[in-house]
Coordinates of C-alpha atoms and ligand atoms in Angstrom, one line a residue:
X1 CA -39.4 -55.3 -45.3
X2 CA -35.9 -53.7 -46.3
X3 CA -33.2 -53.0 -43.9
X4 CA -31.3 -50.6 -46.1
X5 CA -31.8 -48.6 -43.3
X6 CA -32.8 -49.3 -39.7
X7 CA -33.9 -45.9 -39.2
X8 CA -36.8 -46.1 -42.0
X9 CA -39.4 -48.3 -42.6
X10 CA -38.8 -49.5 -46.0
X11 CA -41.0 -51.5 -48.0
X12 CA -41.6 -53.1 -51.9
X13 CA -44.7 -51.5 -52.0
X14 CA -46.8 -48.7 -50.2
X15 CA -50.0 -48.1 -51.1
X16 CA -52.0 -45.2 -49.9
X17 CA -55.6 -46.2 -49.4
X18 CA -57.7 -49.0 -48.3
X19 CA -60.9 -49.2 -50.2
X20 CA -61.5 -51.8 -52.8
X21 CA -58.3 -51.0 -54.6
X22 CA -56.1 -50.5 -51.5
X23 CA -57.9 -54.2 -50.4
X24 CA -56.9 -55.8 -53.9
X25 CA -53.5 -54.3 -54.3
X26 CA -52.6 -55.8 -50.8
X27 CA -53.9 -59.1 -51.9
X28 CA -52.4 -59.5 -54.7
X29 CA -48.7 -57.6 -54.4
X30 CA -48.7 -59.9 -51.0
X31 CA -49.3 -63.1 -53.5
X32 CA -46.0 -62.4 -55.2
X33 CA -44.1 -62.3 -52.1
X34 CA -43.4 -58.0 -52.3
X35 CA -43.6 -56.8 -48.7
X36 CA -46.3 -54.4 -48.9
X37 CA -48.1 -51.6 -46.6
X38 CA -51.7 -50.3 -46.9
X39 CA -52.0 -46.7 -45.3
X40 CA -55.2 -44.8 -45.0
X41 CA -55.9 -41.6 -43.3
X42 CA -59.0 -43.0 -42.3
X43 CA -59.3 -45.0 -38.9
X44 CA -61.1 -47.6 -40.1
X45 CA -61.1 -49.7 -43.8
X46 CA -63.5 -48.9 -46.6
X47 CA -62.4 -46.2 -48.4
X48 CA -65.5 -44.7 -50.3
X49 CA -67.4 -46.7 -47.8
X50 CA -65.9 -45.7 -44.9
X51 CA -66.4 -41.8 -45.7
X52 CA -69.9 -42.2 -47.0
X53 CA -72.1 -42.4 -44.3
X54 CA -75.1 -40.2 -45.5
X55 CA -78.6 -41.5 -45.1
X56 CA -79.9 -43.7 -48.0
X57 CA -75.8 -44.3 -49.1
X58 CA -76.0 -47.6 -51.6
X59 CA -74.5 -48.9 -54.6
X60 CA -75.9 -47.8 -57.8
X61 CA -74.7 -51.2 -59.1
X62 CA -75.8 -54.4 -58.2
X63 CA -74.5 -56.8 -55.5
X64 CA -73.7 -59.6 -58.4
X65 CA -71.0 -57.2 -59.9
X66 CA -70.4 -54.7 -57.3
X67 CA -67.5 -57.5 -55.6
X68 CA -64.3 -58.9 -56.4
X69 CA -64.0 -62.6 -58.1
X70 CA -60.3 -63.5 -56.8
X71 CA -61.3 -65.3 -53.1
X72 CA -63.6 -68.1 -53.6
X73 CA -63.6 -68.3 -49.6
X74 CA -65.1 -64.6 -50.0
X75 CA -67.8 -65.3 -52.7
X76 CA -68.4 -68.6 -50.8
X77 CA -69.4 -66.8 -47.6
X78 CA -70.3 -63.5 -48.0
X79 CA -74.2 -63.2 -48.0
X80 CA -75.7 -60.1 -49.7
X81 CA -79.2 -59.3 -49.1
X82 CA -80.5 -56.3 -51.6
X83 CA -80.0 -55.4 -55.0
X84 CA -78.5 -52.1 -53.9
X85 CA -76.9 -53.3 -50.8
X86 CA -76.6 -49.7 -48.8
X87 CA -73.1 -48.6 -47.4
X88 CA -73.5 -50.2 -44.4
X89 CA -73.4 -53.6 -46.3
X90 CA -70.6 -53.0 -48.3
X91 CA -68.4 -51.3 -45.7
X92 CA -69.0 -54.7 -44.0
X93 CA -68.3 -56.8 -46.7
X94 CA -64.6 -54.4 -47.3
X95 CA -64.1 -55.4 -43.5
X96 CA -65.0 -59.0 -44.2
X97 CA -62.7 -59.1 -47.1
X98 CA -60.1 -57.6 -45.3
X99 CA -60.3 -60.0 -42.0
X100 CA -60.9 -63.2 -44.5
X101 CA -57.6 -63.0 -46.2
X102 CA -55.8 -61.7 -43.5
X103 CA -55.3 -58.3 -44.6
X104 CA -55.2 -56.3 -41.5
X105 CA -51.9 -57.3 -40.4
X106 CA -50.3 -54.8 -43.2
X107 CA -52.9 -52.3 -42.7
X108 CA -52.1 -48.9 -41.0
X109 CA -55.2 -46.6 -40.0
X110 CA -55.2 -43.2 -39.0
X111 CA -51.9 -42.5 -41.2
X112 CA -52.4 -39.6 -43.6
X113 CA -49.6 -39.0 -46.1
X114 CA -48.7 -35.8 -46.7
X115 CA -45.7 -36.0 -49.4
X116 CA -44.2 -39.0 -51.3
X117 CA -40.7 -38.0 -53.5
X118 CA -38.7 -40.3 -55.7
X119 CA -35.1 -40.6 -55.9
X120 CA -33.2 -41.5 -58.7
X121 CA -30.3 -42.0 -56.9
X122 CA -31.9 -44.7 -54.5
X123 CA -34.7 -45.5 -56.6
X124 CA -37.0 -45.3 -53.8
X125 CA -40.0 -43.4 -52.5
X126 CA -40.1 -41.7 -49.7
X127 CA -43.2 -40.5 -47.7
X128 CA -43.7 -38.3 -45.1
X129 CA -46.9 -39.0 -42.8
X130 CA -48.9 -36.0 -41.2
X131 CA -46.8 -36.9 -37.8
X132 CA -43.6 -36.0 -39.5
X133 CA -42.4 -40.0 -39.7
X134 CA -41.3 -41.3 -43.0
X135 CA -41.7 -44.6 -44.7
X136 CA -39.9 -45.7 -47.7
X137 CA -40.4 -48.1 -50.5
X138 CA -39.5 -48.8 -54.1
X139 CA -42.9 -49.0 -55.7
X140 CA -45.9 -46.5 -54.7
X141 CA -49.5 -47.2 -55.4
X142 CA -52.4 -44.8 -55.1
X143 CA -55.2 -46.1 -54.1
X144 CA -56.8 -43.1 -53.1
X145 CA -60.3 -43.1 -55.0
X146 CA -61.5 -41.4 -58.2
X147 CA -64.6 -39.2 -55.9
X148 CA -63.0 -38.7 -52.3
X149 CA -62.0 -35.5 -52.2
X150 CA -64.9 -33.1 -51.5
X151 CA -65.9 -29.9 -53.2
X152 CA -67.8 -27.4 -51.0
X153 CA -70.0 -24.7 -53.0
X154 CA -68.8 -21.3 -53.8
X155 CA -71.3 -19.2 -51.9
X156 CA -70.1 -16.8 -49.9
X157 CA -71.1 -17.0 -45.9
X158 CA -71.1 -20.8 -45.9
X159 CA -68.9 -20.5 -43.2
X160 CA -71.1 -18.6 -41.4
X161 CA -74.3 -20.9 -40.8
X162 CA -75.2 -21.2 -37.3
X163 CA -76.6 -24.9 -37.5
X164 CA -74.4 -28.1 -38.4
X165 CA -73.5 -28.3 -41.8
X166 CA -72.4 -31.1 -43.6
X167 CA -70.9 -32.4 -46.9
X168 CA -72.1 -35.8 -48.2
X169 CA -69.0 -37.7 -48.1
X170 CA -68.4 -36.1 -44.6
X171 CA -71.8 -37.1 -42.9
X172 CA -70.9 -37.6 -39.3
X173 CA -70.6 -41.7 -38.6
X174 CA -73.1 -41.2 -35.5
X175 CA -75.5 -39.6 -37.8
X176 CA -77.5 -36.3 -37.4
X177 CA -80.8 -36.6 -35.5
X178 CA -82.8 -34.5 -38.3
X179 CA -86.3 -34.9 -36.3
X180 CA -88.3 -31.7 -36.4
X181 CA -85.4 -30.1 -38.4
X182 CA -85.6 -27.9 -41.3
X183 CA -82.8 -29.1 -44.0
X184 CA -81.4 -27.8 -46.7
X185 CA -79.9 -30.1 -49.5
X186 CA -77.9 -28.5 -52.0
X187 CA -77.1 -30.7 -54.8
X188 CA -78.5 -32.8 -56.9
X189 CA -76.2 -35.3 -58.4
X190 CA -76.0 -39.2 -57.3
X191 CA -75.6 -38.7 -53.5
X192 CA -78.2 -36.0 -53.3
X193 CA -81.0 -38.3 -55.0
X194 CA -79.8 -41.0 -52.8
X195 CA -80.6 -38.7 -49.6
X196 CA -83.8 -36.8 -50.9
X197 CA -86.3 -39.9 -49.7
X198 CA -84.5 -40.3 -46.5
X199 CA -84.0 -36.7 -45.7
X200 CA -87.9 -36.0 -46.2
X201 CA -88.5 -39.2 -44.6
X202 CA -86.9 -37.5 -41.6
X203 CA -87.0 -34.3 -41.4
X204 CA -89.9 -31.8 -40.5
X205 CA -89.0 -29.9 -43.7
X206 CA -86.6 -30.4 -47.1
X207 CA -85.7 -27.5 -49.4
X208 CA -83.9 -28.9 -52.0
X209 CA -82.0 -25.9 -53.8
X210 CA -81.5 -27.3 -57.5
X211 CA -78.9 -25.7 -60.3
X212 CA -78.4 -28.6 -62.8
X213 CA -81.6 -31.5 -62.9
X214 CA -80.6 -34.9 -63.5
X215 CA -82.0 -37.5 -65.6
X216 CA -82.7 -39.8 -62.9
X217 CA -83.5 -43.5 -63.5
X218 CA -85.9 -45.0 -60.3
X219 CA -84.9 -48.4 -59.5
X220 CA -86.3 -50.5 -56.5
X221 CA -84.2 -53.0 -54.1
X222 CA -85.5 -55.9 -53.6
X223 CA -84.0 -58.6 -51.2
X224 CA -81.9 -61.1 -52.7
X225 CA -83.5 -64.6 -52.3
X226 CA -81.6 -67.7 -51.5
X227 CA -81.8 -68.7 -54.8
X228 CA -80.3 -65.8 -56.3
X229 CA -77.5 -66.0 -54.0
X230 CA -76.6 -69.8 -55.0
X231 CA -76.8 -68.8 -58.6
X232 CA -74.1 -66.3 -58.3
X233 CA -72.1 -68.4 -56.7
X234 CA -72.3 -70.8 -59.1
X235 CA -71.6 -68.4 -62.0
X236 CA -69.1 -66.2 -60.1
X237 CA -66.3 -66.4 -62.5
X238 CA -68.7 -65.8 -65.9
X239 CA -70.5 -63.1 -64.0
X240 CA -67.2 -61.1 -63.5
X241 CA -65.7 -61.8 -67.0
X242 CA -69.5 -61.0 -68.4
X243 CA -69.0 -57.7 -66.6
X244 CA -65.3 -57.4 -67.5
X245 CA -66.1 -57.5 -71.9
X246 CA -68.9 -54.9 -71.1
X247 CA -68.2 -51.0 -71.9
X248 CA -69.2 -50.3 -68.5
X249 CA -68.2 -53.2 -66.5
X250 CA -71.3 -54.4 -65.7
X251 CA -72.7 -57.7 -66.6
X252 CA -75.6 -56.3 -68.5
X253 CA -77.2 -57.5 -72.1
X254 CA -75.9 -55.3 -75.2
X255 CA -78.7 -53.7 -77.1
X256 CA -79.1 -55.0 -80.5
X257 CA -80.6 -52.1 -82.2
X258 CA -80.0 -48.4 -82.6
X259 CA -82.7 -46.3 -81.3
X260 CA -83.1 -44.4 -84.7
X261 CA -83.8 -47.8 -86.8
X262 CA -87.1 -48.2 -84.6
X263 CA -90.5 -46.7 -84.8
X264 CA -91.8 -44.8 -82.0
X265 CA -93.8 -47.6 -80.7
X266 CA -91.5 -49.7 -80.4
X267 CA -89.0 -47.4 -79.0
X268 CA -91.2 -46.0 -76.4
X269 CA -91.5 -50.3 -75.6
X270 CA -88.0 -51.0 -75.4
X271 CA -87.7 -47.7 -73.1
X272 CA -90.3 -48.8 -70.6
X273 CA -89.0 -52.0 -70.3
X274 CA -85.4 -51.1 -69.4
X275 CA -87.3 -48.3 -67.4
X276 CA -89.0 -51.4 -65.6
X277 CA -85.8 -53.1 -65.2
X278 CA -84.5 -50.1 -63.5
X279 CA -81.3 -48.2 -62.8
X280 CA -78.1 -48.5 -65.0
X281 CA -80.3 -50.7 -67.2
X282 CA -81.9 -47.9 -69.0
X283 CA -78.8 -46.5 -70.0
X284 CA -76.8 -49.9 -71.1
X285 CA -79.8 -52.0 -72.4
X286 CA -82.1 -49.8 -74.6
X287 CA -80.1 -49.1 -77.8
X288 CA -76.7 -49.3 -78.8
X289 CA -76.4 -45.4 -79.7
X290 CA -78.0 -44.0 -76.6
X291 CA -74.3 -42.6 -76.1
X292 CA -73.0 -42.0 -79.4
X293 CA -75.9 -40.4 -81.3
X294 CA -77.5 -36.8 -80.0
X295 CA -80.8 -37.4 -81.7
X296 CA -81.0 -41.0 -79.6
X297 CA -79.6 -39.2 -76.4
X298 CA -82.4 -36.9 -77.3
X299 CA -85.0 -39.8 -77.4
X300 CA -84.3 -41.0 -74.2
X301 CA -84.7 -37.4 -72.4
X302 CA -87.5 -37.0 -73.7
X303 CA -89.2 -40.4 -72.3
X304 CA -87.7 -39.2 -68.9
X305 CA -89.3 -35.9 -69.0
X306 CA -92.5 -37.6 -69.5
X307 CA -91.7 -40.0 -66.7
X308 CA -91.0 -36.9 -64.4
X309 CA -94.2 -35.5 -65.2
X310 CA -96.0 -38.8 -64.6
X311 CA -94.6 -39.0 -61.2
X312 CA -94.5 -35.1 -60.1
X313 CA -98.1 -34.2 -59.3
X314 CA -97.0 -30.3 -59.3
X315 CA -96.7 -29.3 -62.7
X316 CA -94.3 -26.4 -61.8
X317 CA -92.1 -28.4 -59.8
X318 CA -92.0 -31.0 -62.5
X319 CA -91.0 -28.9 -65.4
X320 CA -88.5 -27.5 -63.0
X321 CA -87.3 -31.2 -62.3
X322 CA -86.9 -31.9 -66.1
X323 CA -83.5 -31.3 -67.7
X324 CA -83.8 -29.5 -71.3
X325 CA -80.3 -27.9 -71.3
X326 CA -78.5 -31.2 -71.9
X327 CA -79.1 -34.6 -73.0
X328 CA -79.0 -38.3 -71.2
X329 CA -75.5 -39.2 -70.6
X330 CA -74.7 -35.4 -70.2
X331 CA -73.9 -36.7 -66.3
X332 CA -73.6 -39.8 -65.2
X333 CA -76.5 -41.3 -64.8
X334 CA -77.8 -41.2 -61.0
X335 CA -80.2 -44.3 -59.7
X336 CA -83.5 -43.1 -57.4
X337 CA -85.0 -44.9 -55.1
X338 CA -88.0 -42.7 -54.7
X339 CA -86.4 -39.7 -56.1
X340 CA -89.0 -37.9 -57.9
X341 CA -91.8 -39.5 -55.8
X342 CA -90.2 -37.6 -52.9
X343 CA -91.3 -34.1 -54.1
X344 CA -94.8 -35.2 -53.8
X345 CA -94.5 -35.0 -49.9
X346 CA -95.9 -31.5 -48.4
X347 CA -92.6 -31.2 -46.5
X348 CA -90.2 -31.3 -49.6
X349 CA -89.7 -28.1 -51.5
X350 CA -88.3 -27.8 -55.0
X351 CA -86.3 -23.9 -55.2
X352 CA -84.5 -23.8 -58.8
X353 CA -81.5 -21.9 -58.6
X354 CA -80.5 -22.5 -61.9
X355 CA -81.8 -18.9 -63.6
X356 CA -81.1 -17.2 -59.9
X357 CA -78.3 -18.7 -58.4
X358 CA -77.8 -19.0 -54.1
X359 CA -76.2 -15.7 -53.3
X360 CA -75.2 -16.1 -50.2
X361 CA -75.7 -18.8 -47.4
X362 CA -76.2 -16.7 -43.8
X363 CA -76.4 -17.6 -39.9
X364 CA -80.0 -18.8 -40.6
X365 CA -80.1 -20.2 -43.9
X366 CA -79.6 -19.5 -47.9
X367 CA -80.2 -16.6 -49.8
X368 CA -81.9 -17.2 -53.4
X369 CA -83.3 -14.0 -55.0
X370 CA -83.5 -11.8 -52.2
X371 CA -85.7 -14.7 -50.6
X372 CA -83.8 -16.1 -46.9
X373 CA -85.1 -19.9 -47.1
X374 CA -84.4 -20.4 -43.1
X375 CA -82.8 -23.6 -42.3
X376 CA -81.6 -25.9 -38.7
X377 CA -79.0 -28.3 -40.8
X378 CA -77.6 -27.6 -44.2
X379 CA -76.7 -30.6 -46.4
X380 CA -73.8 -30.1 -49.2
X381 CA -74.2 -32.7 -51.8
X382 CA -71.8 -31.0 -54.1
X383 CA -69.7 -33.4 -55.3
X384 CA -65.9 -34.0 -55.8
X385 CA -62.9 -32.8 -57.3
X386 CA -62.8 -36.0 -59.3
X387 CA -60.5 -38.3 -60.8
X388 CA -57.4 -35.7 -59.9
X389 CA -58.5 -34.5 -56.8
X390 CA -57.0 -36.8 -54.2
X391 CA -53.9 -37.1 -55.9
X392 CA -53.0 -33.6 -56.0
X393 CA -53.7 -33.4 -52.6
X394 CA -50.8 -35.1 -51.8
X395 CA -47.4 -33.6 -53.0
X396 CA -46.1 -36.5 -55.3
X397 CA -43.0 -35.4 -56.2
X398 CA -41.2 -37.0 -59.3
X399 CA -38.1 -36.2 -61.0
X400 CA -36.7 -32.9 -61.4
X401 CA -38.8 -32.2 -58.3
X402 CA -42.0 -31.8 -60.1
X403 CA -45.5 -32.6 -58.4
X404 CA -48.2 -34.6 -60.2
X405 CA -50.1 -31.1 -59.7
X406 CA -47.6 -29.1 -61.2
X407 CA -47.2 -31.5 -64.0
X408 CA -51.2 -31.6 -64.5
X409 CA -51.5 -28.0 -64.5
X410 CA -48.5 -27.3 -66.4
X411 CA -49.2 -30.4 -69.5
X412 CA -53.0 -30.8 -69.1
X413 CA -53.9 -34.4 -67.7
X414 CA -51.5 -37.1 -68.7
X415 CA -51.0 -40.5 -67.6
X416 CA -50.7 -43.6 -69.9
X417 CA -53.7 -45.7 -69.6
X418 CA -54.2 -44.0 -65.8
X419 CA -52.1 -45.9 -64.5
X420 CA -48.5 -44.1 -64.6
X421 CA -47.1 -40.7 -65.1
X422 CA -44.0 -40.0 -67.3
X423 CA -41.5 -38.6 -64.8
X424 CA -42.7 -40.8 -61.8
X425 CA -41.1 -44.0 -62.1
X426 CA -42.4 -47.0 -60.3
X427 CA -45.6 -45.1 -59.7
X428 CA -49.0 -46.8 -60.1
X429 CA -52.7 -45.7 -59.8
X430 CA -55.5 -47.8 -59.3
X431 CA -58.1 -46.4 -61.4
X432 CA -56.4 -43.3 -62.3
X433 CA -57.6 -40.6 -64.6
X434 CA -57.7 -41.7 -68.2
X435 CA -59.1 -45.0 -67.0
X436 CA -62.6 -46.1 -68.0
X437 CA -66.1 -44.7 -66.6
X438 CA -66.9 -48.4 -65.0
X439 CA -68.6 -49.8 -62.4
X440 CA -65.5 -50.2 -60.2
X441 CA -65.0 -53.4 -58.6
X442 CA -63.8 -54.8 -61.8
X443 CA -61.4 -52.4 -63.0
X444 CA -59.9 -52.4 -59.3
X445 CA -59.7 -56.1 -59.7
X446 CA -58.0 -56.1 -63.0
X447 CA -55.6 -53.6 -62.2
X448 CA -54.5 -54.7 -59.1
X449 CA -53.9 -58.5 -61.1
X450 CA -51.9 -57.0 -64.0
X451 CA -49.9 -54.5 -61.7
X452 CA -49.0 -58.1 -59.9
X453 CA -47.7 -59.5 -63.3
X454 CA -46.3 -56.1 -64.3
X455 CA -44.1 -56.3 -60.7
X456 CA -43.3 -59.9 -61.5
X457 CA -41.9 -59.3 -64.6
X458 CA -39.8 -56.4 -63.2
X459 CA -38.6 -58.4 -60.7
X460 CA -37.7 -61.4 -63.0
X461 CA -36.1 -59.1 -65.7
X462 CA -34.1 -57.3 -63.6
X463 CA -36.1 -54.4 -64.5
X464 CA -35.8 -51.4 -61.7
X465 CA -37.6 -48.8 -63.2
X466 CA -41.6 -48.7 -64.8
X467 CA -42.2 -45.4 -65.9
X468 CA -44.3 -44.1 -69.0
X469 CA -42.8 -42.8 -72.1
X470 CA -43.8 -39.3 -73.0
X471 CA -44.8 -41.2 -76.3
X472 CA -47.5 -43.4 -74.4
X473 CA -49.0 -40.3 -72.7
X474 CA -49.4 -38.3 -75.9
X475 CA -51.0 -41.4 -77.0
X476 CA -53.3 -42.5 -74.6
X477 CA -54.3 -38.9 -73.9
X478 CA -55.1 -38.7 -77.6
X479 CA -56.9 -41.6 -77.2
X480 CA -59.0 -40.7 -74.8
X481 CA -59.7 -37.5 -76.6
X482 CA -60.8 -39.2 -79.3
X483 CA -62.8 -42.3 -77.4
X484 CA -64.7 -38.9 -75.3
X485 CA -65.5 -36.9 -78.5
X486 CA -67.0 -39.8 -80.4
X487 CA -70.1 -40.0 -77.2
X488 CA -72.4 -36.9 -76.7
X489 CA -70.9 -37.3 -73.3
X490 CA -68.0 -34.9 -73.7
X491 CA -70.6 -32.2 -75.3
X492 CA -72.9 -32.9 -73.0
X493 CA -70.7 -33.2 -70.6
X494 CA -69.7 -30.1 -70.8
X495 CA -72.8 -28.2 -71.3
X496 CA -74.1 -30.1 -67.7
X497 CA -70.6 -29.5 -66.0
X498 CA -69.9 -33.0 -65.4
X499 CA -66.9 -34.1 -63.2
X500 CA -66.2 -36.7 -65.9
X501 CA -64.9 -33.7 -67.7
X502 CA -63.9 -31.4 -65.2
X503 CA -66.7 -29.1 -65.3
X504 CA -67.9 -29.2 -61.8
X505 CA -64.5 -27.4 -60.4
X506 CA -64.3 -23.7 -60.3
X507 CA -61.2 -23.3 -62.9
X508 CA -60.7 -27.0 -63.3
X509 CA -58.8 -27.4 -67.0
X510 CA -61.7 -29.0 -68.9
X511 CA -60.9 -32.5 -70.4
X512 CA -61.6 -36.1 -70.4
X513 CA -60.8 -37.2 -67.1
X514 CA -62.1 -41.0 -68.3
X515 CA -62.2 -43.4 -70.7
X516 CA -65.2 -43.8 -73.1
X517 CA -63.9 -46.4 -75.2
X518 CA -65.0 -49.4 -72.8
X519 CA -63.8 -51.3 -70.3
X520 CA -63.7 -54.0 -72.4
X521 CA -61.0 -52.2 -75.0
X522 CA -59.5 -50.9 -72.1
X523 CA -58.5 -54.6 -70.9
X524 CA -57.6 -55.4 -74.3
X525 CA -54.9 -52.5 -74.2
X526 CA -53.6 -52.9 -70.8
X527 CA -52.9 -57.0 -72.0
X528 CA -51.2 -55.8 -75.2
X529 CA -48.6 -53.7 -72.9
X530 CA -48.1 -56.7 -71.2
X531 CA -47.9 -59.3 -74.0
X532 CA -45.2 -56.3 -75.3
X533 CA -43.1 -56.9 -72.1
X534 CA -44.4 -53.2 -71.1
X535 CA -43.8 -51.4 -73.9
X536 CA -44.9 -47.7 -73.3
X537 CA -43.3 -48.3 -69.8
X538 CA -39.8 -48.7 -70.6
X539 CA -37.5 -46.3 -72.3
X540 CA -36.6 -46.9 -75.9
X541 CA -39.3 -49.9 -76.0
X542 CA -41.5 -47.5 -78.0
X543 CA -45.4 -48.1 -78.2
X544 CA -47.2 -51.7 -78.5
X545 CA -47.3 -52.7 -81.8
X546 CA -50.7 -53.0 -81.8
X547 CA -52.0 -49.5 -80.3
X548 CA -51.2 -48.0 -83.5
X549 CA -51.8 -49.3 -86.6
X550 CA -48.9 -48.9 -89.0
X551 CA -48.7 -45.5 -90.7
X552 CA -51.3 -44.1 -88.3
X553 CA -51.2 -41.1 -85.9
X554 CA -53.9 -41.1 -83.5
X555 CA -55.9 -37.5 -83.9
X556 CA -57.6 -35.3 -81.3
X557 CA -61.3 -35.3 -83.0
Ligands
LIG1 P1 -72.2 -34.3 -58.3 O1 -72.8 -35.4 -59.2 O2 -71.1 -33.7 -59.1 O3 -73.4 -33.2 -58.1 C1 -72.5 -32.3 -57.1 C2 -74.0 -31.1 -57.3 O4 -74.0 -29.9 -56.6 C3 -74.9 -31.0 -58.8 O5 -76.2 -31.3 -58.5 C4 -74.3 -29.5 -58.7 O6 -75.0 -28.8 -59.5 C5 -74.5 -29.0 -57.4 N1 -73.6 -27.8 -56.9 C6 -72.3 -27.8 -56.5 N2 -72.2 -26.1 -56.0 C7 -73.3 -25.4 -56.1 C8 -73.7 -24.6 -55.9 N3 -73.3 -23.0 -55.6 N4 -75.5 -24.2 -55.6 C9 -76.3 -25.1 -56.2 N5 -75.5 -26.7 -56.8 C10 -74.2 -26.8 -56.6 O7 -71.8 -34.9 -57.0 P2 -72.1 -36.5 -56.1 O8 -73.8 -36.3 -56.1 O9 -71.6 -36.5 -55.2 O10 -72.0 -37.5 -57.4 C11 -70.6 -37.4 -57.7 C12 -70.6 -39.1 -58.6 O11 -70.1 -39.8 -57.7 C13 -71.4 -39.8 -59.2 O12 -71.7 -39.3 -60.5 C14 -71.2 -41.1 -59.1 O13 -70.2 -41.4 -60.1 C15 -70.4 -41.0 -57.4 N6 -71.5 -41.4 -56.5 C16 -72.0 -42.9 -56.9 C17 -72.6 -42.9 -56.0 C18 -73.2 -44.9 -55.7 O14 -73.3 -45.5 -56.8 N7 -74.0 -45.3 -54.9 C19 -73.7 -42.7 -55.2 C20 -72.7 -41.1 -54.9 C21 -72.1 -40.9 -55.9 P3 -74.7 -28.9 -60.8 O15 -74.7 -29.6 -61.6 O16 -75.3 -27.3 -61.7 O17 -73.0 -27.9 -61.2

């Protein structure tokens, strides 16, 4: 801790958030001798995994890559039990990481940051906490999560509901007794899809209010065998590296063929084999172009609709579950664990609210098309103000007194590599907006290691401020838009109201909030910045020469 002002605790770095990102940041920044404090509004570590306690919560990524690789002690001692670990297991993993790496002594829980303001005269950030006290730091790091600020449905009367009503990410930690209860669930994204089978197993009746159906790839979660765990421990670095070289941060095979260059039989065989592999294997391993070719995406969509019709016995329900208004990858594909089969249960009912939206929530239930569906418990699996929501909820004030929120409302979403923002010196984001859509522990770890080297560089070279230039931001926005438009995810995502284009929050600007050029490409770009002495983050240093081929201006497609 510095001693510049004895009345205000002053650190080299304050990190906001104690999930995967905050823990990795603390470990890596402490390694280079920076006094680092992590603060989190929650009363435990784990971030997303502290908050999300809904029934059925588990990873959609497999255990082998949903973890850090940087600590030999952690990788040797931690025991994974399931292919897709449950929320409780991930939380326990993060608590183990915090204990094993002795991180807790620099983590302050139940501490909410309301404002952080940079002063050019002192070159310090001043943070104001909810209790009115303050902290100071040279560097400010946000590790606030990209899907952490819940969105409630814009439905009149929501607050009048007489029974318990819980958002998926605010599910009570002590659980909710659903025995003999009539439960209504609004939302069929990854959260609702994981929840339904478990709600149905407990409750008397579940009514699912579905607006836009999803393309769900089913999977199973067998136990991790001792042999699998031993093999992972032996090959940890190689598994992590394989994930880091994959566009979406998963250690999976690259497909060899376009879906358009094989005949119907072969296409079906490939789809079937990867459907059997389950989860993200379907999206990642079938063909080279499910994400870039509308025709290939349409083939995948038809295959999944066929699966829905095979599994769901009632033809009307099956048809209502089949997405038709957008194609596969228009939403981030969720992994199901008996989702479609749950609709074969007598106590599960689907109410299609696409054509006839929910008009009202009353004290007794949910009204659709003039019919009141009576409920005891309301589940709101209605998603998040993704990528920017947690950042704009805090008043992060840069030069000229402008907040991040005001900056992005005024100028659109602008960041450099999702790491920093012009006008906000010495402010860094872990997996900020415009970073790759990815299995997250990979970019989280790589990002913390990149920042460790960047801050070492700054100290060793007397660089007082690292701050993206306007030119660098403009370049990254153009590259993010170009990469997004080159996929089907932009056009289909807009049709589907996907969170990665901001389409799920009424009034939010529709723009690419994630980078779809590939995690491996992104890592190479970050390496170029580093190789060129953090060009792009220093005034007058220009852009790294490798970013823009000579004579070419990046174009927004
Ligand atoms: P989401 O994918 O944004 O889904 C929200 C759902 O709420 C959508 O079905 C949406 O319908 C519905 N909705 C919102 N307002 C509504 C209204 N007024 N009436 C009817 N329906 C309404 O949110 P999520 O399921 O929480 O998932 C968000 C992201 O979090 C995922 O894509 C994933 O990246 C991450 N996640 C990951 C995991 C995991 O890896 N284990 C688990 C959960 C979440 P529309 O589609 O029509 O808008």
